[in-house]
Amino acid sequence: LATCLSADLYENWTDVSGFLSADPRVVDNPESIARITYSEMRELSYMGASVLHEEAIFPVRDAEIPIVIKNTNRPDDPGTIISDTAGTSDSEPIITGITGKRDFVAVHVVKNHMCDEVGILRKTLSVFERYRVSVEHIPSGIDSFAVVVQGKDVKDSLWSIAADIKTEVEPDEIKVAEGLALISTVGRNMVDRPGVSGSLFAALGQEGISIRMIAQGSDEINIIVGVRDEDFDRAIRAIYSAFSDGDHILELSELKREEDALRRLR
């Protein structure tokens, strides 16, 4: 309807005051998100944050109509504005939101001199395609790579898939890691900001949380880490705290001041 009327703004009145930067069941009193882009919202929605279903907003996105999420029960709350672009600002948080999902499986394929052999990745992915399993991520090394899928998609076929890979790819080793949780840290303000990844990994290390997998999108608005399922809540709280100052998400200007102070000490 907003698209048909060529509206300037689509207000969606619901029972929440917009998006929160983390799940309140995991993080106590997370900050609300004032502005978010469609790309960020899609990343967060796919990984578990559910205020609007990402598929439901395409009509207004295509028409470049911004959305504001408002709370019917608390109409004075500012809510969250969703738009195609939001720009970057030193007064905005580095991290827009943190979310994730449990119960992933990683199938690790190891083969010596794999980098000199053509077609190994294609053969492996064709096995997953034959079993109609969607692939989430493919972190890789020189002589190894891992195919990460949702556990529910392979609950009846995991060992058949591993057997087929062994027959068709002839790897030196196949390892299956179950009980993997993926955590996505999303933020348009992370782009070209030195030290963000380091702060994230350091926070997990200080909590004694082992990182099983690392992936980053080509648009650099998200960093995905894999941890054990049992470390899921603790990892989200650690990442959130790493980019917080007191009760507020650490702002870009503050991070810059810290970087300048460190540079002067050096």
PDB file of C-alpha atoms in Angstrom:
ATOM      1  CA  LEU A   1       0.000   0.000   0.000  1.00  0.00           C
ATOM      2  CA  ALA A   2       2.844   2.413   0.821  1.00  0.00           C
ATOM      3  CA  THR A   3       4.394   1.647  -2.568  1.00  0.00           C
ATOM      4  CA  CYS A   4       1.113   2.118  -4.445  1.00  0.00           C
ATOM      5  CA  LEU A   5       0.593   5.505  -2.750  1.00  0.00           C
ATOM      6  CA  SER A   6       4.217   6.567  -3.368  1.00  0.00           C
ATOM      7  CA  ALA A   7       4.456   7.333   0.348  1.00  0.00           C
ATOM      8  CA  ASP A   8       7.377   9.284   1.780  1.00  0.00           C
ATOM      9  CA  LEU A   9       7.530   7.032   4.835  1.00  0.00           C
ATOM     10  CA  TYR A  10       6.059   3.703   5.922  1.00  0.00           C
ATOM     11  CA  GLU A  11       5.303   3.514   9.650  1.00  0.00           C
ATOM     12  CA  ASN A  12       5.002   0.011  11.053  1.00  0.00           C
ATOM     13  CA  TRP A  13       3.315   0.098  14.478  1.00  0.00           C
ATOM     14  CA  THR A  14       4.018  -3.030  16.477  1.00  0.00           C
ATOM     15  CA  ASP A  15       4.630  -4.129  20.093  1.00  0.00           C
ATOM     16  CA  VAL A  16       8.351  -3.304  20.206  1.00  0.00           C
ATOM     17  CA  SER A  17      10.224  -0.011  20.019  1.00  0.00           C
ATOM     18  CA  GLY A  18      12.283  -0.970  16.988  1.00  0.00           C
ATOM     19  CA  PHE A  19      15.377  -3.131  16.756  1.00  0.00           C
ATOM     20  CA  LEU A  20      17.617  -3.833  19.729  1.00  0.00           C
ATOM     21  CA  SER A  21      21.369  -4.221  19.289  1.00  0.00           C
ATOM     22  CA  ALA A  22      21.269  -7.680  20.937  1.00  0.00           C
ATOM     23  CA  ASP A  23      18.798 -10.229  22.237  1.00  0.00           C
ATOM     24  CA  PRO A  24      17.541  -8.990  25.654  1.00  0.00           C
ATOM     25  CA  ARG A  25      17.326 -12.625  26.767  1.00  0.00           C
ATOM     26  CA  VAL A  26      21.114 -12.800  26.393  1.00  0.00           C
ATOM     27  CA  VAL A  27      22.299  -9.215  27.060  1.00  0.00           C
ATOM     28  CA  ASP A  28      20.797  -7.125  29.852  1.00  0.00           C
ATOM     29  CA  ASN A  29      19.179  -3.897  28.580  1.00  0.00           C
ATOM     30  CA  PRO A  30      20.772  -3.759  25.109  1.00  0.00           C
ATOM     31  CA  GLU A  31      20.763  -0.406  23.339  1.00  0.00           C
ATOM     32  CA  SER A  32      18.081   0.282  20.741  1.00  0.00           C
ATOM     33  CA  ILE A  33      19.133   0.904  17.141  1.00  0.00           C
ATOM     34  CA  ALA A  34      18.224   4.391  15.885  1.00  0.00           C
ATOM     35  CA  ARG A  35      19.080   3.851  12.209  1.00  0.00           C
ATOM     36  CA  ILE A  36      19.743   0.736  10.199  1.00  0.00           C
ATOM     37  CA  THR A  37      20.141  -0.022   6.499  1.00  0.00           C
ATOM     38  CA  TYR A  38      18.220  -2.709   4.631  1.00  0.00           C
ATOM     39  CA  SER A  39      21.478  -4.635   4.186  1.00  0.00           C
ATOM     40  CA  GLU A  40      22.192  -4.610   7.913  1.00  0.00           C
ATOM     41  CA  MET A  41      18.612  -5.575   8.715  1.00  0.00           C
ATOM     42  CA  ARG A  42      18.775  -8.515   6.322  1.00  0.00           C
ATOM     43  CA  GLU A  43      22.006  -9.744   7.921  1.00  0.00           C
ATOM     44  CA  LEU A  44      20.537  -9.498  11.426  1.00  0.00           C
ATOM     45  CA  SER A  45      17.145 -10.942  10.455  1.00  0.00           C
ATOM     46  CA  TYR A  46      18.663 -13.941   8.701  1.00  0.00           C
ATOM     47  CA  MET A  47      20.803 -14.730  11.733  1.00  0.00           C
ATOM     48  CA  GLY A  48      17.929 -14.559  14.186  1.00  0.00           C
ATOM     49  CA  ALA A  49      16.822 -10.992  14.966  1.00  0.00           C
ATOM     50  CA  SER A  50      13.096 -10.919  14.232  1.00  0.00           C
ATOM     51  CA  VAL A  51      11.165  -7.660  14.144  1.00  0.00           C
ATOM     52  CA  LEU A  52      10.342  -7.656  10.440  1.00  0.00           C
ATOM     53  CA  HIS A  53      10.775 -10.617   8.116  1.00  0.00           C
ATOM     54  CA  GLU A  54      13.408  -9.536   5.593  1.00  0.00           C
ATOM     55  CA  GLU A  55      11.315 -10.735   2.626  1.00  0.00           C
ATOM     56  CA  ALA A  56       8.379  -8.539   3.706  1.00  0.00           C
ATOM     57  CA  ILE A  57      10.151  -5.226   3.124  1.00  0.00           C
ATOM     58  CA  PHE A  58      11.212  -5.643  -0.526  1.00  0.00           C
ATOM     59  CA  PRO A  59       8.284  -3.653  -2.010  1.00  0.00           C
ATOM     60  CA  VAL A  60       9.207  -0.497  -0.082  1.00  0.00           C
ATOM     61  CA  ARG A  61      12.903  -1.139  -0.456  1.00  0.00           C
ATOM     62  CA  ASP A  62      12.561  -1.290  -4.234  1.00  0.00           C
ATOM     63  CA  ALA A  63      10.600   1.984  -4.106  1.00  0.00           C
ATOM     64  CA  GLU A  64      13.246   3.554  -1.798  1.00  0.00           C
ATOM     65  CA  ILE A  65      10.647   4.274   0.886  1.00  0.00           C
ATOM     66  CA  PRO A  66      12.128   4.281   4.401  1.00  0.00           C
ATOM     67  CA  ILE A  67      10.436   2.335   7.206  1.00  0.00           C
ATOM     68  CA  VAL A  68      10.106   3.388  10.825  1.00  0.00           C
ATOM     69  CA  ILE A  69       9.311   0.751  13.445  1.00  0.00           C
ATOM     70  CA  LYS A  70       7.200   2.242  16.276  1.00  0.00           C
ATOM     71  CA  ASN A  71       5.689   0.852  19.464  1.00  0.00           C
ATOM     72  CA  THR A  72       1.897   1.152  19.717  1.00  0.00           C
ATOM     73  CA  ASN A  73       2.083   0.917  23.498  1.00  0.00           C
ATOM     74  CA  ARG A  74       4.905   3.472  23.779  1.00  0.00           C
ATOM     75  CA  PRO A  75       4.322   5.935  20.937  1.00  0.00           C
ATOM     76  CA  ASP A  76       6.864   8.461  22.242  1.00  0.00           C
ATOM     77  CA  ASP A  77       9.759   6.026  21.841  1.00  0.00           C
ATOM     78  CA  PRO A  78      11.872   7.053  18.816  1.00  0.00           C
ATOM     79  CA  GLY A  79      11.813   3.597  17.201  1.00  0.00           C
ATOM     80  CA  THR A  80      14.117   2.457  14.410  1.00  0.00           C
ATOM     81  CA  ILE A  81      14.396   3.948  10.924  1.00  0.00           C
ATOM     82  CA  ILE A  82      15.229   1.483   8.133  1.00  0.00           C
ATOM     83  CA  SER A  83      16.491   2.981   4.871  1.00  0.00           C
ATOM     84  CA  ASP A  84      18.549   1.998   1.863  1.00  0.00           C
ATOM     85  CA  THR A  85      21.523   4.066   3.002  1.00  0.00           C
ATOM     86  CA  ALA A  86      22.254   5.587   6.375  1.00  0.00           C
ATOM     87  CA  GLY A  87      25.769   6.905   5.937  1.00  0.00           C
ATOM     88  CA  THR A  88      28.423   6.758   8.633  1.00  0.00           C
ATOM     89  CA  SER A  89      29.078   9.123  11.492  1.00  0.00           C
ATOM     90  CA  ASP A  90      31.573   9.391  14.347  1.00  0.00           C
ATOM     91  CA  SER A  91      28.619   9.951  16.690  1.00  0.00           C
ATOM     92  CA  GLU A  92      27.042   6.589  15.821  1.00  0.00           C
ATOM     93  CA  PRO A  93      27.842   3.173  17.324  1.00  0.00           C
ATOM     94  CA  ILE A  94      30.527   1.058  15.682  1.00  0.00           C
ATOM     95  CA  ILE A  95      28.304  -2.002  15.956  1.00  0.00           C
ATOM     96  CA  THR A  96      24.702  -1.909  14.779  1.00  0.00           C
ATOM     97  CA  GLY A  97      23.732  -5.288  16.211  1.00  0.00           C
ATOM     98  CA  ILE A  98      24.896  -8.721  17.325  1.00  0.00           C
ATOM     99  CA  THR A  99      22.912 -11.902  16.800  1.00  0.00           C
ATOM    100  CA  GLY A 100      23.398 -15.542  15.943  1.00  0.00           C
ATOM    101  CA  LYS A 101      22.132 -19.102  15.653  1.00  0.00           C
ATOM    102  CA  ARG A 102      23.047 -22.428  17.187  1.00  0.00           C
ATOM    103  CA  ASP A 103      23.261 -25.961  15.777  1.00  0.00           C
ATOM    104  CA  PHE A 104      25.500 -25.725  12.732  1.00  0.00           C
ATOM    105  CA  VAL A 105      27.731 -28.490  11.376  1.00  0.00           C
ATOM    106  CA  ALA A 106      31.128 -28.028   9.728  1.00  0.00           C
ATOM    107  CA  VAL A 107      32.506 -30.695   7.388  1.00  0.00           C
ATOM    108  CA  HIS A 108      36.302 -30.204   7.153  1.00  0.00           C
ATOM    109  CA  VAL A 109      38.044 -31.534   4.051  1.00  0.00           C
ATOM    110  CA  VAL A 110      41.845 -31.847   4.151  1.00  0.00           C
ATOM    111  CA  LYS A 111      44.020 -32.779   1.175  1.00  0.00           C
ATOM    112  CA  ASN A 112      47.723 -32.135   0.725  1.00  0.00           C
ATOM    113  CA  HIS A 113      48.606 -29.872  -2.214  1.00  0.00           C
ATOM    114  CA  MET A 114      44.913 -29.134  -2.660  1.00  0.00           C
ATOM    115  CA  CYS A 115      45.750 -25.675  -3.996  1.00  0.00           C
ATOM    116  CA  ASP A 116      47.383 -27.296  -7.040  1.00  0.00           C
ATOM    117  CA  GLU A 117      44.371 -29.467  -7.864  1.00  0.00           C
ATOM    118  CA  VAL A 118      41.416 -28.108  -9.847  1.00  0.00           C
ATOM    119  CA  GLY A 119      37.797 -28.943  -9.021  1.00  0.00           C
ATOM    120  CA  ILE A 120      37.960 -30.186  -5.421  1.00  0.00           C
ATOM    121  CA  LEU A 121      35.642 -27.514  -4.063  1.00  0.00           C
ATOM    122  CA  ARG A 122      33.195 -27.980  -6.953  1.00  0.00           C
ATOM    123  CA  LYS A 123      33.086 -31.754  -6.402  1.00  0.00           C
ATOM    124  CA  THR A 124      32.478 -31.300  -2.686  1.00  0.00           C
ATOM    125  CA  LEU A 125      29.708 -28.744  -3.147  1.00  0.00           C
ATOM    126  CA  SER A 126      28.044 -30.943  -5.762  1.00  0.00           C
ATOM    127  CA  VAL A 127      27.640 -33.621  -3.071  1.00  0.00           C
ATOM    128  CA  PHE A 128      25.778 -31.164  -0.830  1.00  0.00           C
ATOM    129  CA  GLU A 129      23.695 -30.040  -3.804  1.00  0.00           C
ATOM    130  CA  ARG A 130      22.748 -33.637  -4.564  1.00  0.00           C
ATOM    131  CA  TYR A 131      21.394 -33.962  -1.026  1.00  0.00           C
ATOM    132  CA  ARG A 132      19.630 -30.580  -1.402  1.00  0.00           C
ATOM    133  CA  VAL A 133      21.564 -29.006   1.443  1.00  0.00           C
ATOM    134  CA  SER A 134      22.112 -25.245   1.443  1.00  0.00           C
ATOM    135  CA  VAL A 135      25.667 -24.146   2.275  1.00  0.00           C
ATOM    136  CA  GLU A 136      26.120 -21.282   4.746  1.00  0.00           C
ATOM    137  CA  HIS A 137      29.877 -20.611   4.689  1.00  0.00           C
ATOM    138  CA  ILE A 138      33.091 -22.053   3.251  1.00  0.00           C
ATOM    139  CA  PRO A 139      36.133 -20.924   5.289  1.00  0.00           C
ATOM    140  CA  SER A 140      39.324 -22.191   3.654  1.00  0.00           C
ATOM    141  CA  GLY A 141      43.066 -22.640   4.062  1.00  0.00           C
ATOM    142  CA  ILE A 142      45.878 -23.741   1.745  1.00  0.00           C
ATOM    143  CA  ASP A 143      45.229 -27.471   1.967  1.00  0.00           C
ATOM    144  CA  SER A 144      41.835 -27.527   3.632  1.00  0.00           C
ATOM    145  CA  PHE A 145      38.382 -26.004   3.691  1.00  0.00           C
ATOM    146  CA  ALA A 146      35.205 -26.441   5.694  1.00  0.00           C
ATOM    147  CA  VAL A 147      31.611 -26.517   4.492  1.00  0.00           C
ATOM    148  CA  VAL A 148      29.277 -25.088   7.132  1.00  0.00           C
ATOM    149  CA  VAL A 149      25.585 -26.071   7.007  1.00  0.00           C
ATOM    150  CA  GLN A 150      22.627 -25.985   9.358  1.00  0.00           C
ATOM    151  CA  GLY A 151      22.376 -29.096  11.501  1.00  0.00           C
ATOM    152  CA  LYS A 152      18.691 -29.634  10.766  1.00  0.00           C
ATOM    153  CA  ASP A 153      19.451 -29.841   7.031  1.00  0.00           C
ATOM    154  CA  VAL A 154      21.831 -32.804   7.427  1.00  0.00           C
ATOM    155  CA  LYS A 155      20.385 -34.633  10.433  1.00  0.00           C
ATOM    156  CA  ASP A 156      19.468 -37.659   8.277  1.00  0.00           C
ATOM    157  CA  SER A 157      22.231 -37.460   5.675  1.00  0.00           C
ATOM    158  CA  LEU A 158      25.431 -36.194   7.323  1.00  0.00           C
ATOM    159  CA  TRP A 159      27.391 -39.444   7.256  1.00  0.00           C
ATOM    160  CA  SER A 160      26.174 -40.309   3.762  1.00  0.00           C
ATOM    161  CA  ILE A 161      27.450 -36.910   2.603  1.00  0.00           C
ATOM    162  CA  ALA A 162      30.817 -37.529   4.282  1.00  0.00           C
ATOM    163  CA  ALA A 163      31.066 -40.968   2.644  1.00  0.00           C
ATOM    164  CA  ASP A 164      30.303 -39.529  -0.809  1.00  0.00           C
ATOM    165  CA  ILE A 165      32.922 -36.792  -0.366  1.00  0.00           C
ATOM    166  CA  LYS A 166      35.466 -39.436   0.620  1.00  0.00           C
ATOM    167  CA  THR A 167      34.677 -41.457  -2.522  1.00  0.00           C
ATOM    168  CA  GLU A 168      34.490 -38.588  -5.024  1.00  0.00           C
ATOM    169  CA  VAL A 169      37.125 -36.171  -3.696  1.00  0.00           C
ATOM    170  CA  GLU A 170      39.564 -38.666  -2.119  1.00  0.00           C
ATOM    171  CA  PRO A 171      40.720 -36.332   0.653  1.00  0.00           C
ATOM    172  CA  ASP A 172      43.482 -37.192   3.100  1.00  0.00           C
ATOM    173  CA  GLU A 173      41.097 -36.519   5.991  1.00  0.00           C
ATOM    174  CA  ILE A 174      37.470 -35.610   6.676  1.00  0.00           C
ATOM    175  CA  LYS A 175      36.449 -34.215  10.047  1.00  0.00           C
ATOM    176  CA  VAL A 176      32.905 -33.419  11.132  1.00  0.00           C
ATOM    177  CA  ALA A 177      32.357 -30.800  13.851  1.00  0.00           C
ATOM    178  CA  GLU A 178      28.847 -30.642  15.278  1.00  0.00           C
ATOM    179  CA  GLY A 179      27.376 -28.270  17.850  1.00  0.00           C
ATOM    180  CA  LEU A 180      28.681 -25.117  16.176  1.00  0.00           C
ATOM    181  CA  ALA A 181      27.086 -21.724  16.827  1.00  0.00           C
ATOM    182  CA  LEU A 182      27.520 -18.778  14.430  1.00  0.00           C
ATOM    183  CA  ILE A 183      27.516 -15.217  15.771  1.00  0.00           C
ATOM    184  CA  SER A 184      27.180 -12.280  13.394  1.00  0.00           C
ATOM    185  CA  THR A 185      28.439  -8.840  14.402  1.00  0.00           C
ATOM    186  CA  VAL A 186      26.912  -6.319  11.994  1.00  0.00           C
ATOM    187  CA  GLY A 187      27.663  -2.643  11.450  1.00  0.00           C
ATOM    188  CA  ARG A 188      28.095  -0.323   8.491  1.00  0.00           C
ATOM    189  CA  ASN A 189      30.490   1.761  10.615  1.00  0.00           C
ATOM    190  CA  MET A 190      32.984  -1.125  10.832  1.00  0.00           C
ATOM    191  CA  VAL A 191      34.146  -0.528   7.253  1.00  0.00           C
ATOM    192  CA  ASP A 192      37.746   0.728   7.101  1.00  0.00           C
ATOM    193  CA  ARG A 193      37.936   0.941  10.892  1.00  0.00           C
ATOM    194  CA  PRO A 194      41.223  -0.573  12.130  1.00  0.00           C
ATOM    195  CA  GLY A 195      41.075  -2.570  15.316  1.00  0.00           C
ATOM    196  CA  VAL A 196      37.455  -3.724  15.210  1.00  0.00           C
ATOM    197  CA  SER A 197      38.255  -7.376  14.429  1.00  0.00           C
ATOM    198  CA  GLY A 198      41.098  -7.339  16.927  1.00  0.00           C
ATOM    199  CA  SER A 199      38.839  -6.042  19.689  1.00  0.00           C
ATOM    200  CA  LEU A 200      36.243  -8.697  18.892  1.00  0.00           C
ATOM    201  CA  PHE A 201      38.720 -11.590  18.909  1.00  0.00           C
ATOM    202  CA  ALA A 202      40.470 -10.270  22.026  1.00  0.00           C
ATOM    203  CA  ALA A 203      37.150 -10.114  23.885  1.00  0.00           C
ATOM    204  CA  LEU A 204      36.463 -13.771  23.098  1.00  0.00           C
ATOM    205  CA  GLY A 205      40.002 -14.746  24.054  1.00  0.00           C
ATOM    206  CA  GLN A 206      39.761 -12.996  27.410  1.00  0.00           C
ATOM    207  CA  GLU A 207      36.635 -15.038  28.145  1.00  0.00           C
ATOM    208  CA  GLY A 208      38.429 -18.248  27.214  1.00  0.00           C
ATOM    209  CA  ILE A 209      36.133 -18.820  24.234  1.00  0.00           C
ATOM    210  CA  SER A 210      37.698 -20.769  21.364  1.00  0.00           C
ATOM    211  CA  ILE A 211      36.942 -19.480  17.852  1.00  0.00           C
ATOM    212  CA  ARG A 212      36.165 -22.370  15.530  1.00  0.00           C
ATOM    213  CA  MET A 213      35.556 -20.367  12.370  1.00  0.00           C
ATOM    214  CA  ILE A 214      35.887 -16.808  10.995  1.00  0.00           C
ATOM    215  CA  ALA A 215      34.137 -15.325   7.960  1.00  0.00           C
ATOM    216  CA  GLN A 216      33.516 -11.804   6.688  1.00  0.00           C
ATOM    217  CA  GLY A 217      31.245 -10.562   3.908  1.00  0.00           C
ATOM    218  CA  SER A 218      32.752  -8.803   0.902  1.00  0.00           C
ATOM    219  CA  ASP A 219      30.865  -5.615   1.805  1.00  0.00           C
ATOM    220  CA  GLU A 220      32.610  -5.635   5.206  1.00  0.00           C
ATOM    221  CA  ILE A 221      29.461  -4.902   7.208  1.00  0.00           C
ATOM    222  CA  ASN A 222      29.587  -8.138   9.193  1.00  0.00           C
ATOM    223  CA  ILE A 223      32.051 -10.415  10.958  1.00  0.00           C
ATOM    224  CA  ILE A 224      30.907 -13.978  11.622  1.00  0.00           C
ATOM    225  CA  VAL A 225      32.606 -16.200  14.157  1.00  0.00           C
ATOM    226  CA  GLY A 226      31.888 -19.812  14.978  1.00  0.00           C
ATOM    227  CA  VAL A 227      32.005 -20.987  18.595  1.00  0.00           C
ATOM    228  CA  ARG A 228      30.781 -24.040  20.480  1.00  0.00           C
ATOM    229  CA  ASP A 229      27.042 -24.100  21.113  1.00  0.00           C
ATOM    230  CA  GLU A 230      27.611 -23.972  24.864  1.00  0.00           C
ATOM    231  CA  ASP A 231      29.627 -20.732  24.487  1.00  0.00           C
ATOM    232  CA  PHE A 232      26.906 -18.973  22.473  1.00  0.00           C
ATOM    233  CA  ASP A 233      25.411 -16.661  25.126  1.00  0.00           C
ATOM    234  CA  ARG A 234      28.761 -15.924  26.743  1.00  0.00           C
ATOM    235  CA  ALA A 235      30.303 -15.016  23.374  1.00  0.00           C
ATOM    236  CA  ILE A 236      27.528 -12.566  22.496  1.00  0.00           C
ATOM    237  CA  ARG A 237      27.855 -10.872  25.888  1.00  0.00           C
ATOM    238  CA  ALA A 238      31.643 -10.659  25.475  1.00  0.00           C
ATOM    239  CA  ILE A 239      31.385  -9.061  22.026  1.00  0.00           C
ATOM    240  CA  TYR A 240      28.699  -6.644  23.195  1.00  0.00           C
ATOM    241  CA  SER A 241      30.822  -5.611  26.187  1.00  0.00           C
ATOM    242  CA  ALA A 242      33.871  -5.097  23.963  1.00  0.00           C
ATOM    243  CA  PHE A 243      32.065  -2.351  22.090  1.00  0.00           C
ATOM    244  CA  SER A 244      30.317  -0.839  25.101  1.00  0.00           C
ATOM    245  CA  ASP A 245      31.265   1.962  27.420  1.00  0.00           C
ATOM    246  CA  GLY A 246      29.241   1.823  30.584  1.00  0.00           C
ATOM    247  CA  ASP A 247      25.622   1.571  29.512  1.00  0.00           C
ATOM    248  CA  HIS A 248      26.176   2.758  25.932  1.00  0.00           C
ATOM    249  CA  ILE A 249      27.595   1.246  22.768  1.00  0.00           C
ATOM    250  CA  LEU A 250      31.086   2.641  22.152  1.00  0.00           C
ATOM    251  CA  GLU A 251      30.976   5.368  19.507  1.00  0.00           C
ATOM    252  CA  LEU A 252      33.364   5.773  16.609  1.00  0.00           C
ATOM    253  CA  SER A 253      34.665   9.112  17.911  1.00  0.00           C
ATOM    254  CA  GLU A 254      35.582   7.484  21.226  1.00  0.00           C
ATOM    255  CA  LEU A 255      37.414   4.639  19.498  1.00  0.00           C
ATOM    256  CA  LYS A 256      39.325   7.216  17.470  1.00  0.00           C
ATOM    257  CA  ARG A 257      40.336   9.047  20.666  1.00  0.00           C
ATOM    258  CA  GLU A 258      41.584   5.765  22.124  1.00  0.00           C
ATOM    259  CA  GLU A 259      43.564   5.034  18.940  1.00  0.00           C
ATOM    260  CA  ASP A 260      45.106   8.536  19.005  1.00  0.00           C
ATOM    261  CA  ALA A 261      46.078   8.136  22.665  1.00  0.00           C
ATOM    262  CA  LEU A 262      47.701   4.769  21.938  1.00  0.00           C
ATOM    263  CA  ARG A 263      49.562   6.272  18.986  1.00  0.00           C
ATOM    264  CA  ARG A 264      50.944   9.053  21.204  1.00  0.00           C
ATOM    265  CA  LEU A 265      52.133   6.501  23.782  1.00  0.00           C
ATOM    266  CA  ARG A 266      53.996   4.644  21.054  1.00  0.00           C
TER     267      ARG A 266
END
